[in-house]
mmCIF file with all atom_site columns, C-alpha atoms in Angstrom:
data_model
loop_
_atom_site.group_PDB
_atom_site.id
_atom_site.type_symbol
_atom_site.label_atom_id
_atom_site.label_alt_id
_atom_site.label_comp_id
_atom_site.label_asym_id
_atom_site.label_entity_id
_atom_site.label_seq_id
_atom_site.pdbx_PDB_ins_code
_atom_site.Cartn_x
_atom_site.Cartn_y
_atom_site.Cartn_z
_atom_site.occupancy
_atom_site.B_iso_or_equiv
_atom_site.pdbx_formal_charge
_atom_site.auth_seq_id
_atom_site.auth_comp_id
_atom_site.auth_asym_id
_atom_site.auth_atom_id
_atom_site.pdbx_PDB_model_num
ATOM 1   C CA . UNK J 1 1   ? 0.000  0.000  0.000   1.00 0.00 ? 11  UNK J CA 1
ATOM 2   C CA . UNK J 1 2   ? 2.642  2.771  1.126   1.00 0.00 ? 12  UNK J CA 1
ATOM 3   C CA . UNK J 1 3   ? 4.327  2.134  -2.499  1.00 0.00 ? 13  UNK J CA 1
ATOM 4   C CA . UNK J 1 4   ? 1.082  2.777  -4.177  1.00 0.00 ? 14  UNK J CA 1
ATOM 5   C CA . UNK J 1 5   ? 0.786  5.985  -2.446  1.00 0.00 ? 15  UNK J CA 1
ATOM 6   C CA . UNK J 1 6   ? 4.420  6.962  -3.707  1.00 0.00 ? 16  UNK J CA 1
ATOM 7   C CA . UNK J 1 7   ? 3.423  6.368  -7.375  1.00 0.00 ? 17  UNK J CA 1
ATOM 8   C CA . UNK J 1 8   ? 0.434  8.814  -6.706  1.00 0.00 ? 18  UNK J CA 1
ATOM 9   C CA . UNK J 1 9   ? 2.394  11.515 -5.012  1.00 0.00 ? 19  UNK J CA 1
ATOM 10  C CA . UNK J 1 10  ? 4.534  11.120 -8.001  1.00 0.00 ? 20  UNK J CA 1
ATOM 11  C CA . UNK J 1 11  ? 2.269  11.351 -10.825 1.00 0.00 ? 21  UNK J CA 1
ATOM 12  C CA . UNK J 1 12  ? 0.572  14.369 -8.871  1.00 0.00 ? 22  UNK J CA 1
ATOM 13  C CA . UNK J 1 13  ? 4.091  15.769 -8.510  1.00 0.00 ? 23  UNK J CA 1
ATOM 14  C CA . UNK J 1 14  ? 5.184  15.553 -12.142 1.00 0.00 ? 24  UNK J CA 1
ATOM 15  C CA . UNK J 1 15  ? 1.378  16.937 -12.779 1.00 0.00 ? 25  UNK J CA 1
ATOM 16  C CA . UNK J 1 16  ? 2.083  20.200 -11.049 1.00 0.00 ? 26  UNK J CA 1
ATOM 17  C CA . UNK J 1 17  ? 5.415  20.450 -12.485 1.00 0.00 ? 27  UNK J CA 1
ATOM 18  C CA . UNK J 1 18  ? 3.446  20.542 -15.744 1.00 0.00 ? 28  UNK J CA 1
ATOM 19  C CA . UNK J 1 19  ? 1.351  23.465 -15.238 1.00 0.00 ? 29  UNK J CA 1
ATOM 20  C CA . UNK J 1 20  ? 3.931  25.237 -13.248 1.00 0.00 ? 30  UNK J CA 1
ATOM 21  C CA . UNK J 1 21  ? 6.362  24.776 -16.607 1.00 0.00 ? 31  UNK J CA 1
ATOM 22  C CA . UNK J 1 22  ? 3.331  26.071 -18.877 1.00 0.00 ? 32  UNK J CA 1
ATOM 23  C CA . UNK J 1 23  ? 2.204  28.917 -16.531 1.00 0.00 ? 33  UNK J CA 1
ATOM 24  C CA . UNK J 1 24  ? 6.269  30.202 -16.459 1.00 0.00 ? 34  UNK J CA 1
ATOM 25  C CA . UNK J 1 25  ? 6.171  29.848 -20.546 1.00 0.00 ? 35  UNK J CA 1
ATOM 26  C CA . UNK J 1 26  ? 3.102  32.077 -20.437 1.00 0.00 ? 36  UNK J CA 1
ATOM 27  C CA . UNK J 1 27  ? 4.499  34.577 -18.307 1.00 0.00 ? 37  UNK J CA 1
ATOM 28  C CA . UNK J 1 28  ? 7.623  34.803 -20.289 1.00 0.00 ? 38  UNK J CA 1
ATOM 29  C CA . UNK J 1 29  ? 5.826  35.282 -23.796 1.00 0.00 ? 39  UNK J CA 1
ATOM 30  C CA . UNK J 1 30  ? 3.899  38.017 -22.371 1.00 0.00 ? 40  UNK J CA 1
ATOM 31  C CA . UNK J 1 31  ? 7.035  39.343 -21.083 1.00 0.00 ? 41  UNK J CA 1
ATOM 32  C CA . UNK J 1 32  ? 8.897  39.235 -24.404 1.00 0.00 ? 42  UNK J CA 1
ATOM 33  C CA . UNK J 1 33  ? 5.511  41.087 -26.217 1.00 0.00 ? 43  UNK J CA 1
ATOM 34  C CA . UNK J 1 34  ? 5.636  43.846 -23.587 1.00 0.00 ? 44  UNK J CA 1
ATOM 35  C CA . UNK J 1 35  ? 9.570  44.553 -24.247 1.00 0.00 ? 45  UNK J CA 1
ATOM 36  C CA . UNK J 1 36  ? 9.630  44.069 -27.678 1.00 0.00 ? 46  UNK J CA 1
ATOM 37  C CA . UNK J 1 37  ? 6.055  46.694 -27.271 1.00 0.00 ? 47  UNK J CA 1
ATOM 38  C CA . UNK J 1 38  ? 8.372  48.992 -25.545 1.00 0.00 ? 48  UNK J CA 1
ATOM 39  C CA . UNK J 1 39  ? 11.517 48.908 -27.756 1.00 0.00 ? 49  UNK J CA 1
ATOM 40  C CA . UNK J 1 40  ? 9.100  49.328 -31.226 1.00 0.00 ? 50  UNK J CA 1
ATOM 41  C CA . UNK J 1 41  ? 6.406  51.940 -30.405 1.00 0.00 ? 51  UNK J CA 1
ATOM 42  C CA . UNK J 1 42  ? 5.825  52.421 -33.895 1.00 0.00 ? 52  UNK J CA 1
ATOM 43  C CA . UNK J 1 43  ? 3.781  49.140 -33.666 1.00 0.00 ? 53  UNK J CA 1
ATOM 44  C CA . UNK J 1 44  ? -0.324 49.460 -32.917 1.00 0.00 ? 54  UNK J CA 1
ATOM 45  C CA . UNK J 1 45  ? -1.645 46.666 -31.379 1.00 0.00 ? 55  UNK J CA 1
ATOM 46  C CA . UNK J 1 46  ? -4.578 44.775 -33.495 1.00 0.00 ? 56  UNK J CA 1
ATOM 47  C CA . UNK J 1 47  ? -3.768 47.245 -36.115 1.00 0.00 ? 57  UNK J CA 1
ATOM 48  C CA . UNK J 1 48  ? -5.124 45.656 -39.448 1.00 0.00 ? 58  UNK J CA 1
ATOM 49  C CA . UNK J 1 49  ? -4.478 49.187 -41.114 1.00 0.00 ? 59  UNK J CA 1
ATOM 50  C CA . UNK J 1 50  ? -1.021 49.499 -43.562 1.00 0.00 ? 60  UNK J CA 1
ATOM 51  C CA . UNK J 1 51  ? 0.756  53.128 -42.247 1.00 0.00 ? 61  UNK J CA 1
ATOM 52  C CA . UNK J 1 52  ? 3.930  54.221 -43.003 1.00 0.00 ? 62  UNK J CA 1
ATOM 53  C CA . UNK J 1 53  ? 6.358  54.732 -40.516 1.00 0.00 ? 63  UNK J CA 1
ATOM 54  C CA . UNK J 1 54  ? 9.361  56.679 -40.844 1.00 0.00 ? 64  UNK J CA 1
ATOM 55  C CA . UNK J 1 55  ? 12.979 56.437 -39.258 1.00 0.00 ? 65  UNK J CA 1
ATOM 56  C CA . UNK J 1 56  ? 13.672 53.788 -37.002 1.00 0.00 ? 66  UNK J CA 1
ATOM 57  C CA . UNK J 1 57  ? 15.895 51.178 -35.674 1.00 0.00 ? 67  UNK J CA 1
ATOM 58  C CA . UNK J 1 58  ? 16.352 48.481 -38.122 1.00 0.00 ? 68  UNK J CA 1
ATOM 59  C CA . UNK J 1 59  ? 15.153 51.263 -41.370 1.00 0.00 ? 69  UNK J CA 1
ATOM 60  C CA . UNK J 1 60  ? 18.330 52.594 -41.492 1.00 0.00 ? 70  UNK J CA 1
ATOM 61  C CA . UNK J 1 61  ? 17.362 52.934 -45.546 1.00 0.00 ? 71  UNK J CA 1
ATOM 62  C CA . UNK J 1 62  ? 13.940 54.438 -44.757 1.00 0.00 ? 72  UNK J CA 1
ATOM 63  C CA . UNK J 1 63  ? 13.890 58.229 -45.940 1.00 0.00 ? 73  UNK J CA 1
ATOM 64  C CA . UNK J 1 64  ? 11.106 60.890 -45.786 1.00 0.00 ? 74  UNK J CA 1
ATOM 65  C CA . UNK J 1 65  ? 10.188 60.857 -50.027 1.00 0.00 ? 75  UNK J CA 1
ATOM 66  C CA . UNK J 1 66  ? 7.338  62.232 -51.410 1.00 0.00 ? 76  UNK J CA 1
ATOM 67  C CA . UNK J 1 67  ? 4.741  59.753 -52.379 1.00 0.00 ? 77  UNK J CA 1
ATOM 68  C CA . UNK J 1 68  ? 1.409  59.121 -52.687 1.00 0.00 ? 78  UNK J CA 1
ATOM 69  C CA . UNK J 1 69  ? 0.142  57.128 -48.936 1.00 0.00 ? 79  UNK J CA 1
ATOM 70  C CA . UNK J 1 70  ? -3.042 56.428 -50.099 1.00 0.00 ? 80  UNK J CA 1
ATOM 71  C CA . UNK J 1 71  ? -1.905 54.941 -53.474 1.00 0.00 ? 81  UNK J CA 1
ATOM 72  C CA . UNK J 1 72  ? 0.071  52.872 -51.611 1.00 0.00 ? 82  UNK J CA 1
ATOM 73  C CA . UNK J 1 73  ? -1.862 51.775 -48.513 1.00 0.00 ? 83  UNK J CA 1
ATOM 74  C CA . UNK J 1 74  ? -4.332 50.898 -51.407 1.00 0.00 ? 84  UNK J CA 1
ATOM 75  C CA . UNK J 1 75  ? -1.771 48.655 -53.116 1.00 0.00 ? 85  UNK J CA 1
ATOM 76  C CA . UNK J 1 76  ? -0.853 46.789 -49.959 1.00 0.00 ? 86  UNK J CA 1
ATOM 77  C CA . UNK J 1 77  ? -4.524 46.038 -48.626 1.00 0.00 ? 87  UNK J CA 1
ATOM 78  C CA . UNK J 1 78  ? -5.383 45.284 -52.171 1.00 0.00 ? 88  UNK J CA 1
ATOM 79  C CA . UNK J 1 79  ? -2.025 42.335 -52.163 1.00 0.00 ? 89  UNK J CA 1
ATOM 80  C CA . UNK J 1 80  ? -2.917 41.533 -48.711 1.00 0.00 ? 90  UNK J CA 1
ATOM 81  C CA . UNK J 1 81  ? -6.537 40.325 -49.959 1.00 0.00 ? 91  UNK J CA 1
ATOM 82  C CA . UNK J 1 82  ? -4.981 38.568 -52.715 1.00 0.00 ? 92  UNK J CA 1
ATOM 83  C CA . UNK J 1 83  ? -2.650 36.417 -50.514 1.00 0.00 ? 93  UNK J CA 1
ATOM 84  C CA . UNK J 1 84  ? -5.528 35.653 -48.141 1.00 0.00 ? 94  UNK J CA 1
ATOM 85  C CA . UNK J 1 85  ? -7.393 34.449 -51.022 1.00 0.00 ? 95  UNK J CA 1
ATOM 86  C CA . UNK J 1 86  ? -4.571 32.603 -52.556 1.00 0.00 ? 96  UNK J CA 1
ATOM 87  C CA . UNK J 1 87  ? -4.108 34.942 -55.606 1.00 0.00 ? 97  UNK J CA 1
ATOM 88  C CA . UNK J 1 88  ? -0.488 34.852 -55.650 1.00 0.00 ? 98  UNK J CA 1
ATOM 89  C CA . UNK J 1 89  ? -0.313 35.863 -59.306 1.00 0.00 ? 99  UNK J CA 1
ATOM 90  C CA . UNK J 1 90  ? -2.235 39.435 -58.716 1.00 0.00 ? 100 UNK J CA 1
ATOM 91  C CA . UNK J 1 91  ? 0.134  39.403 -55.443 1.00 0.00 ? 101 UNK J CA 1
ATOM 92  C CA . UNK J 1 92  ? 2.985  39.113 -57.036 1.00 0.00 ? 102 UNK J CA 1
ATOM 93  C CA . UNK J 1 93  ? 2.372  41.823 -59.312 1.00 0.00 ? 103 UNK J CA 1
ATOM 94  C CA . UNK J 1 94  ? 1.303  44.130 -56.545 1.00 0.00 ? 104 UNK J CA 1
ATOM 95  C CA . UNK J 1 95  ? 4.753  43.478 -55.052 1.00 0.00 ? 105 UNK J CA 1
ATOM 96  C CA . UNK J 1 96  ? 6.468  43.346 -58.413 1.00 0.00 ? 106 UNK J CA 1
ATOM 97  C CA . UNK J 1 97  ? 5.063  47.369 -58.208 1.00 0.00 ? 107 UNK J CA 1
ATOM 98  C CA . UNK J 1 98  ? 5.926  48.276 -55.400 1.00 0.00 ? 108 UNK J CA 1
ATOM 99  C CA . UNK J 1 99  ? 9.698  47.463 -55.600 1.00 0.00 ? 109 UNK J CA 1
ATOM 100 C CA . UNK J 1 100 ? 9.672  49.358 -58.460 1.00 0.00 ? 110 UNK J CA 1
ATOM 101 C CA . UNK J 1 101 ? 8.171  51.995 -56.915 1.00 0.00 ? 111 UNK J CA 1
ATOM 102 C CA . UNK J 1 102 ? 10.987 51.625 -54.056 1.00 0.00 ? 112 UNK J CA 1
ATOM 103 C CA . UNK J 1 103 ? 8.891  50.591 -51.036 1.00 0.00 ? 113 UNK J CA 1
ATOM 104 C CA . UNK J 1 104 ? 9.619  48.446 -48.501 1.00 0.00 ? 114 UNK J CA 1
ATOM 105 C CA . UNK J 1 105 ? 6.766  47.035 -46.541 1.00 0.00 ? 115 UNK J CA 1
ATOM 106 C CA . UNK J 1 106 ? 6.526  44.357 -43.300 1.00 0.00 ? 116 UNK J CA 1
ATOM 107 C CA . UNK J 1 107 ? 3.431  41.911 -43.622 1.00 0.00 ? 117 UNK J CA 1
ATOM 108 C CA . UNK J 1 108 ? 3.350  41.120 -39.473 1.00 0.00 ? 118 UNK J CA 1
ATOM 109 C CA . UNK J 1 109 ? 3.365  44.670 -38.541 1.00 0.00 ? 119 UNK J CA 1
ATOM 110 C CA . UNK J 1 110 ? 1.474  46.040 -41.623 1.00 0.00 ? 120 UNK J CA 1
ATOM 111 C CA . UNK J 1 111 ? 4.230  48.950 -41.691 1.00 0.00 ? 121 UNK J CA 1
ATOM 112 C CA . UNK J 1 112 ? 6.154  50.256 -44.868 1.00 0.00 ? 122 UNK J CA 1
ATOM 113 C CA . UNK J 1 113 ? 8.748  53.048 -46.002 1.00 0.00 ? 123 UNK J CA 1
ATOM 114 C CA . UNK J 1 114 ? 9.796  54.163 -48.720 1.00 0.00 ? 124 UNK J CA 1
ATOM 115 C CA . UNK J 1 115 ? 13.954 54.291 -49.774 1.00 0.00 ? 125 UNK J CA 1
ATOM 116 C CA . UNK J 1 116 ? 15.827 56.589 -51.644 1.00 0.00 ? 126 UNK J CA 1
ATOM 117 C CA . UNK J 1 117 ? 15.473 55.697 -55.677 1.00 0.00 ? 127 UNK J CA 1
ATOM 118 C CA . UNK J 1 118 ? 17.971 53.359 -57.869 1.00 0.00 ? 128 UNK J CA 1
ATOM 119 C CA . UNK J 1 119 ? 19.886 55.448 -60.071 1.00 0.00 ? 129 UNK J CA 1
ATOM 120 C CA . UNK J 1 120 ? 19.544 55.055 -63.683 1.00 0.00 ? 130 UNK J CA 1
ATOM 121 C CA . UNK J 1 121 ? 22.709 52.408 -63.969 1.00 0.00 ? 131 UNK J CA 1
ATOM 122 C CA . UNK J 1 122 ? 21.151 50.415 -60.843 1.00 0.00 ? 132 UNK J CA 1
ATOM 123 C CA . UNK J 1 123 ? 17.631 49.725 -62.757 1.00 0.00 ? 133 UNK J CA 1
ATOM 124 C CA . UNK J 1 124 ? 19.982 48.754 -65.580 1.00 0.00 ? 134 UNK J CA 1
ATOM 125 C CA . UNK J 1 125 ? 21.647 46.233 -64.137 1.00 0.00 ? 135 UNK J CA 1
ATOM 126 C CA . UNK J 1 126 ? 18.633 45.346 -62.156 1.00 0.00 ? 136 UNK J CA 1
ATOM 127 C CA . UNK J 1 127 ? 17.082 44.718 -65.896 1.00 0.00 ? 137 UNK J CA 1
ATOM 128 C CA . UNK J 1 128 ? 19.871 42.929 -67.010 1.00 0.00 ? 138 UNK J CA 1
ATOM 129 C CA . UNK J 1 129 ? 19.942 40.860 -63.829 1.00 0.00 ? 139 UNK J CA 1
ATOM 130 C CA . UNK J 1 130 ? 16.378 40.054 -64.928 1.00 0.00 ? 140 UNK J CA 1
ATOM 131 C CA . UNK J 1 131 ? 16.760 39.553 -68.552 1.00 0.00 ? 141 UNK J CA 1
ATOM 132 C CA . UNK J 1 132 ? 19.082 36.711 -68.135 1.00 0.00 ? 142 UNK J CA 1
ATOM 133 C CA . UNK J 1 133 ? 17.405 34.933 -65.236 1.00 0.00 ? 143 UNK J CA 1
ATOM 134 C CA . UNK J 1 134 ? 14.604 34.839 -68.209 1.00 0.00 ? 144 UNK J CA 1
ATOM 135 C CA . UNK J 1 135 ? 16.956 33.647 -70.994 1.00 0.00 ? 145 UNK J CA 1
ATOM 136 C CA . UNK J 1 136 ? 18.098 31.309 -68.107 1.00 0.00 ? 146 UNK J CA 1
ATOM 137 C CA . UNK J 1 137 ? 14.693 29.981 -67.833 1.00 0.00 ? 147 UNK J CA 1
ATOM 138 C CA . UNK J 1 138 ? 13.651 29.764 -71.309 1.00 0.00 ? 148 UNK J CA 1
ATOM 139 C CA . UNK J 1 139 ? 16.942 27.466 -72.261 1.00 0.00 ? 149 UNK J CA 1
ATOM 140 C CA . UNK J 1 140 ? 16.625 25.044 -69.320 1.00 0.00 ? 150 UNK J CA 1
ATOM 141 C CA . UNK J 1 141 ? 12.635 24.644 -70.673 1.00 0.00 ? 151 UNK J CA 1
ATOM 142 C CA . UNK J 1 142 ? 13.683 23.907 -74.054 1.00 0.00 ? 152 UNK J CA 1
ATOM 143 C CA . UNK J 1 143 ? 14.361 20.294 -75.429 1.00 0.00 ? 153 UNK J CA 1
ATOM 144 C CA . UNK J 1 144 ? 17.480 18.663 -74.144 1.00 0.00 ? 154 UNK J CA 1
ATOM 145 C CA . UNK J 1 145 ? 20.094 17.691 -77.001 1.00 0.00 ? 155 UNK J CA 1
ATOM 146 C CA . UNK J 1 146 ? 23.181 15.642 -77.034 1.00 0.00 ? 156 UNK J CA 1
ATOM 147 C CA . UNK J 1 147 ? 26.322 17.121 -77.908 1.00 0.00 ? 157 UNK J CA 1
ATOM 148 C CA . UNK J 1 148 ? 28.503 15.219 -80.405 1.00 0.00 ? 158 UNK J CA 1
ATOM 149 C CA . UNK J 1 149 ? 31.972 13.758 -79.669 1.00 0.00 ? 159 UNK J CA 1
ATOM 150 C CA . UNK J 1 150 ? 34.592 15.210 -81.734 1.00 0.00 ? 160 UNK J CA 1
#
C-alpha cells in the first residue's frame, strides 16, 4: 500500500510540475511582447491598417520621399486580400510594383517606407539581372540535345 501511495504523489508531482512549466512559458511570452512593445512603439496593437512609418531602428534605408500614402496603402490592402485568397499571381504583381516603386513594406506589422530611388545604372543592371534569369529559364525549358563527340 505505502508504495502505491508513492506512485500517486509522483504522478501528482510531475502533474504540477506541468502546469507550473506552462504557466512560467506564459508569463515569459507576455514578457517578451511587452519589451519588444516597448523597444518598437511604432507598432499598434490589433492594427489591421497598412501606415507608413518613418525612421527607425532596423530602417536605417527608410527616408522621408514624397509619395502618394493612399496609393500605396491601397496597393498593400489590395495584395494583402490577394494572398488571403490565394491569388499569388495578382500578389505578385502588386509586389512586383511596389519594388519598383521603391517601397519596402513588413506583412506582421502592416508597416512600410519608402527608400531613396535606384539610379539610372542600378535599374539597368537590375534589368539585365532580370533579362538573363529569363533567358536562363527559357533554355533550361527547351528540349534537351546531345552534344557530339569530336
Amino acid at each position: 500500500m505505502v508504495e502505491f501511495e508513492g506512485h500517486a504523489a509522483d504522478a501528482a508531482r510531475a502533474v504540477s510540475q506541468k502546469a507550473y512549466k506552462k504557466e512560467k512559458k506564459k508569463r515569459a511570452k507576455a514578457k517578451q511582447a511587452a519589451k519588444a512593445e516597448k523597444k518598437n512603439p511604432d507598432t499598434e496593437q490589433g492594427s489591421d491598417k497598412w501606415h507608413r512609418v518613418f525612421y527607425a531602428p532596423g530602417r536605417a534605408k527608410a527616408t522621408d520621399r514624397p509619395v502618394e500614402d493612399i496609393k500605396i496603402n491601397e496597393l498593400l490592402e489590395k495584395r494583402s486580400k490577394a494572398k488571403e485568397e490565394k491569388n499569388y499571381t495578382l500578389s505578385d504583381e502588386i509586389t512586383e510594383s511596389l519594388i519598383d516603386m521603391e517601397i519596402c513594406y513588413d506583412d506582421a506589422k502592416k508597416q512600410w517606407h519608402t527608400r531613396l530611388l535606384a539610379t539610372v545604372a542600378q535599374k539597368a543592371k537590375k534589368a539585365l539581372a532580370k533579362k538573363r534569369e529569363s533567358e536562363k529559364k527559357s533554355a533550361s525549358e527547351g528540349p534537351a540535345t546531345k552534344k557530339a563527340k569530336k
